[in-house]
C-alpha positions as CSV (number, residue, x, y, z in Angstrom):
1,M,25.9,16.5,-16.7
2,N,27.3,13.4,-15.0
3,S,26.3,13.6,-11.4
4,A,23.0,15.4,-11.9
5,Q,20.8,16.1,-14.8
6,L,19.1,19.4,-14.9
7,A,17.3,19.9,-18.2
8,I,14.3,22.1,-18.7
9,G,11.7,20.7,-16.4
10,T,13.8,17.6,-15.6
11,V,15.7,16.8,-12.4
12,G,17.5,13.5,-11.9
13,F,20.7,11.6,-12.0
14,G,21.7,8.4,-13.8
15,S,18.6,6.3,-14.4
16,F,16.7,8.3,-11.7
17,E,14.3,11.1,-12.8
18,F,12.1,13.0,-10.4
19,T,10.5,15.7,-12.5
20,G,9.7,16.5,-16.1
21,G,6.9,15.3,-18.4
22,G,4.5,14.5,-15.5
23,T,7.1,12.3,-13.8
24,L,6.6,14.0,-10.4
25,I,2.8,13.3,-10.4
26,N,3.5,9.7,-11.5
27,L,6.0,9.3,-8.6
28,V,3.6,10.7,-6.1
29,A,0.8,8.4,-7.2
30,A,3.0,5.3,-7.4
31,T,4.6,5.9,-4.0
32,T,1.3,6.5,-2.2
33,N,-0.2,3.5,-3.9
34,A,2.8,1.4,-2.8
35,L,2.3,2.5,0.8
36,N,-1.4,1.6,0.4
37,G,-0.5,-1.8,-1.1
38,A,1.7,-2.7,1.9
39,L,-1.0,-1.6,4.4
40,L,-3.6,-3.5,2.5
41,A,-1.5,-6.7,2.4
42,R,-1.2,-6.4,6.2
43,R,-5.0,-6.3,6.7
44,P,-6.3,-9.6,8.1
45,D,-8.8,-10.0,5.3
46,H,-5.9,-9.9,2.7
47,Y,-3.0,-11.4,4.7
48,K,-2.0,-14.9,3.6
49,N,1.2,-15.6,5.6
50,F,3.2,-13.2,3.4
51,T,6.9,-12.8,4.0
52,V,8.5,-9.4,4.2
53,V,9.6,-9.8,0.6
54,G,6.0,-10.7,-0.2
55,I,4.7,-7.5,1.4
56,L,7.3,-5.5,-0.6
57,L,6.1,-7.2,-3.8
58,M,2.5,-6.3,-2.9
59,A,3.7,-2.7,-2.6
60,L,5.3,-2.9,-6.0
61,L,2.1,-4.3,-7.5
62,G,0.1,-1.5,-6.0
63,G,2.6,1.2,-6.8
64,I,3.5,0.4,-10.5
65,G,0.9,-2.1,-11.5
66,G,-1.5,0.5,-12.7
67,G,1.1,2.6,-14.5
68,I,2.5,-0.4,-16.3
69,S,-1.0,-1.5,-17.4
70,R,-1.7,2.0,-18.6
71,D,1.5,2.4,-20.6
72,V,1.3,-1.0,-22.2
73,M,-2.3,-0.2,-23.4
74,V,-0.9,2.8,-25.3
75,G,2.1,0.9,-26.7
76,R,4.7,2.6,-24.5
77,I,7.6,1.1,-22.6
78,P,6.5,1.5,-18.9
79,A,8.2,4.4,-17.2
80,A,8.6,2.3,-14.1
81,L,11.1,0.1,-16.1
82,T,13.2,3.0,-17.5
83,N,13.1,5.3,-14.4
84,S,14.6,3.6,-11.3
85,S,12.9,6.1,-9.0
86,Y,9.7,4.2,-9.3
87,V,10.9,0.9,-8.0
88,V,13.1,2.4,-5.3
89,L,10.5,4.8,-3.9
90,C,7.8,2.1,-4.0
91,L,10.1,-0.3,-2.0
92,I,10.8,2.4,0.5
93,A,7.1,3.2,0.8
94,G,6.3,-0.6,1.1
95,Y,8.8,-0.9,4.0
96,I,7.3,2.1,5.7
97,G,3.8,0.6,5.3
98,H,5.0,-2.7,6.7
99,R,6.4,-1.0,9.8
100,L,3.3,1.2,10.2
101,A,1.2,-1.9,10.3
102,Y,2.7,-2.8,13.7
103,S,3.4,0.6,15.2
104,Q,-0.2,1.8,16.0
105,G,-3.6,0.4,16.7
106,Q,-6.1,-0.9,14.1
107,L,-8.0,2.4,14.0
108,F,-4.9,4.3,13.0
109,R,-4.0,1.8,10.3
110,E,-7.4,1.7,8.8
111,G,-7.8,5.5,8.8
112,L,-4.3,5.8,7.2
113,F,-5.2,3.2,4.6
114,Q,-8.4,4.9,3.6
115,F,-6.7,8.4,3.5
116,V,-3.8,7.1,1.3
117,T,-6.2,5.5,-1.1
118,S,-8.1,8.8,-1.4
119,F,-4.9,10.6,-2.0
120,A,-3.4,8.3,-4.7
121,L,-6.6,7.6,-6.6
122,P,-7.1,11.1,-8.1
123,W,-3.4,11.5,-9.0
124,Y,-3.2,8.3,-11.0
125,A,-6.5,9.1,-12.7
126,I,-5.1,12.5,-13.8
127,V,-2.0,10.9,-15.2
128,G,-4.1,8.3,-17.0
129,A,-6.2,11.1,-18.6
130,Q,-3.1,13.0,-19.5
131,T,-1.6,10.0,-21.2
132,G,-4.7,9.4,-23.3
133,V,-4.7,13.0,-24.4
134,D,-1.0,13.0,-25.2
135,V,-1.3,10.0,-27.5
136,G,-4.3,11.4,-29.2
137,L,-7.1,9.2,-27.8
138,P,-10.7,10.4,-27.8
139,V,-12.3,11.5,-24.6
140,L,-13.8,8.0,-23.8
141,G,-10.4,6.3,-24.4
142,S,-8.7,8.8,-22.1
143,L,-11.3,8.1,-19.5
144,V,-10.6,4.4,-19.7
145,L,-7.0,5.1,-19.0
146,A,-8.0,7.4,-16.1
147,V,-9.8,4.4,-14.6
148,V,-7.2,1.7,-15.4
149,G,-4.2,3.7,-14.0
150,P,-5.5,4.0,-10.4
151,T,-7.4,0.7,-10.1
152,A,-5.3,-1.9,-11.9
153,G,-2.8,-2.1,-9.0
154,R,-5.6,-2.8,-6.5
155,F,-7.0,-5.4,-8.8
156,L,-3.6,-7.2,-8.9
157,I,-3.3,-7.1,-5.1
158,D,-6.8,-8.4,-4.5
159,V,-6.4,-11.3,-7.0
160,S,-3.0,-12.2,-5.4
161,C,-4.6,-12.2,-2.0
162,G,-7.5,-14.3,-3.1
163,V,-10.3,-11.8,-2.4
164,P,-12.8,-10.2,-4.8
165,P,-11.3,-7.2,-6.6
166,K,-12.5,-3.9,-5.2
167,Q,-13.8,-2.8,-8.6
168,F,-16.5,-5.4,-8.6
169,V,-17.9,-5.1,-5.0
170,R,-19.5,-2.5,-2.9
171,G,-17.4,0.5,-2.3
172,E,-17.2,4.3,-2.0
173,W,-17.6,5.1,-5.8
174,F,-14.0,3.7,-6.3
175,V,-14.2,3.5,-10.1
176,T,-16.6,6.4,-10.5
177,I,-14.3,8.8,-8.7
178,A,-11.4,7.8,-10.9
179,A,-13.6,8.5,-14.0
180,L,-14.9,11.8,-12.4
181,T,-11.3,13.0,-11.7
182,G,-10.2,12.1,-15.3
183,A,-13.2,13.9,-16.7
184,A,-12.6,17.0,-14.6
185,W,-9.0,17.2,-15.8
186,I,-10.0,16.6,-19.5
187,A,-12.6,19.4,-19.2
188,L,-10.1,21.8,-17.7
189,D,-7.4,20.9,-20.2
190,Q,-9.7,21.4,-23.2
191,A,-10.7,24.8,-21.7
192,G,-7.1,25.8,-22.2
193,L,-6.0,25.8,-18.5
194,P,-2.3,25.1,-18.0
195,R,-1.5,21.7,-16.7
196,A,0.2,23.1,-13.7
197,A,-3.3,24.4,-12.7
198,S,-5.6,21.8,-14.2
199,A,-3.9,18.9,-12.3
200,P,-4.3,20.3,-8.8
201,L,-7.9,21.4,-9.5
202,A,-8.9,18.0,-10.8
203,F,-7.2,16.4,-7.9
204,L,-9.1,18.6,-5.5
205,V,-12.4,17.5,-7.1
206,G,-11.6,13.8,-6.9
207,F,-10.0,14.0,-3.4
208,T,-12.9,16.0,-2.0
209,V,-15.6,13.7,-3.4
210,R,-13.7,10.6,-2.2
211,L,-13.3,11.8,1.3
212,T,-17.0,12.9,1.4
213,A,-18.1,9.5,0.1
214,L,-16.1,7.8,2.9
215,Y,-17.4,10.1,5.6
216,R,-21.0,10.1,4.5
217,G,-21.1,6.4,3.5
218,W,-21.9,7.0,-0.2
219,E,-21.6,3.7,-2.1
220,E,-22.4,2.4,-5.5
221,P,-25.9,0.8,-5.7
222,L,-25.9,-2.9,-5.4
223,A,-27.4,-5.1,-8.1
224,A,-30.5,-7.0,-7.2
225,E,-29.6,-10.4,-5.7
226,P,-30.7,-13.6,-7.5
227,A,-33.6,-15.3,-5.8
228,G,-32.6,-17.2,-2.7
229,V,-29.2,-15.6,-2.5
230,Y,-28.2,-14.1,0.9
231,R,-26.4,-10.8,0.6
232,H,-23.5,-10.6,3.1
233,D,-23.4,-7.2,4.8
234,D,-19.7,-6.6,5.4
235,G,-20.2,-3.2,7.1
236,R,-17.0,-1.7,5.8
237,P,-15.5,1.0,8.1
238,L,-15.7,4.5,6.8
239,L,-12.3,6.2,7.0
240,G,-11.6,4.0,10.0
241,R,-14.0,5.8,12.3
242,K,-16.7,3.1,12.3
243,I,-14.4,0.5,13.9
244,A,-14.0,2.6,17.0
245,G,-15.5,0.7,19.9
246,K,-16.1,-2.5,17.9
247,S,-15.6,-5.8,19.7
248,T,-13.0,-8.3,18.6
249,R,-15.7,-10.4,17.0
250,E,-17.1,-7.5,15.1
251,L,-13.6,-6.6,13.8
252,Q,-13.2,-10.2,12.7
253,L,-16.5,-10.1,10.8
254,L,-15.2,-6.9,9.1
255,G,-12.0,-8.7,8.1
256,L,-9.9,-6.2,10.2
257,A,-8.8,-8.6,12.9
258,A,-7.4,-12.1,12.8
259,S,-9.5,-14.9,14.1
260,P,-8.3,-16.5,17.3
261,R,-6.3,-19.6,16.9
262,E,-8.2,-22.8,17.8
263,D,-7.3,-24.6,20.9
264,P,-5.6,-27.9,19.7
265,T,-6.5,-29.6,23.0
266,R,-10.3,-29.2,22.3
267,A,-11.9,-32.2,20.6
268,S,-13.8,-31.5,17.4
269,G,-17.0,-32.5,19.1
270,D,-16.6,-29.9,21.8
271,R,-16.4,-27.0,19.5
272,H,-19.2,-24.5,19.6
273,D,-20.2,-21.7,17.3
274,L,-20.0,-18.3,18.9
275,P,-23.4,-16.7,19.5
């Protein structure tokens, strides 16, 4: 068909495909991660005078970075390069994320950012696990892909913004939940459950645990600090609710508000540290 391609399980046109072979789940994960990437790049702790194009590139990094890393690891041409839907939808999501960053207050943006992260993480983990099983990897290899898929995009964004990658610092079981979701899907798949059922069930496991971790404040245990090292307590907000009622200075310490510009008329000797 020229204008539309309707094969068994496949819907698309031209170089655009929307369903078939797990494409729909991939697109959902990529689009939500792209929205997340744009919101993240607009946070004061990540923002580095990015242009609008820069924000859209961050959205692409977040949206397709994990999928490309996953596909390259198994020797495949990344689907994001052969299916134009990925790039277009990620750019649209990035633009929406850029606009949302200015349309509501900080509490709304931070809550949306955490929710979108929780939504995208399990889907990408499921796709990673499915890819590993499809290419014949053992369980551990499939679990590695389940972790790389949803976290590599965030790694690229954090490195580009000059902040420590989220995988290595305190967080709400970010890597562990990806592995848990992948393990849940693999167990359901090996039990003989159809993929149309195993994917939503595994997603429900990961999504529920992620939201619970955010709400309850569950975090990976920190390693013991070297002698004489001060541990900085960043007090991350949980699903946005902990920033309600915070002062401007407290938001600045959380990395969620920009520091006030210095008064150029003040001499360096007249500057004082805030109490």
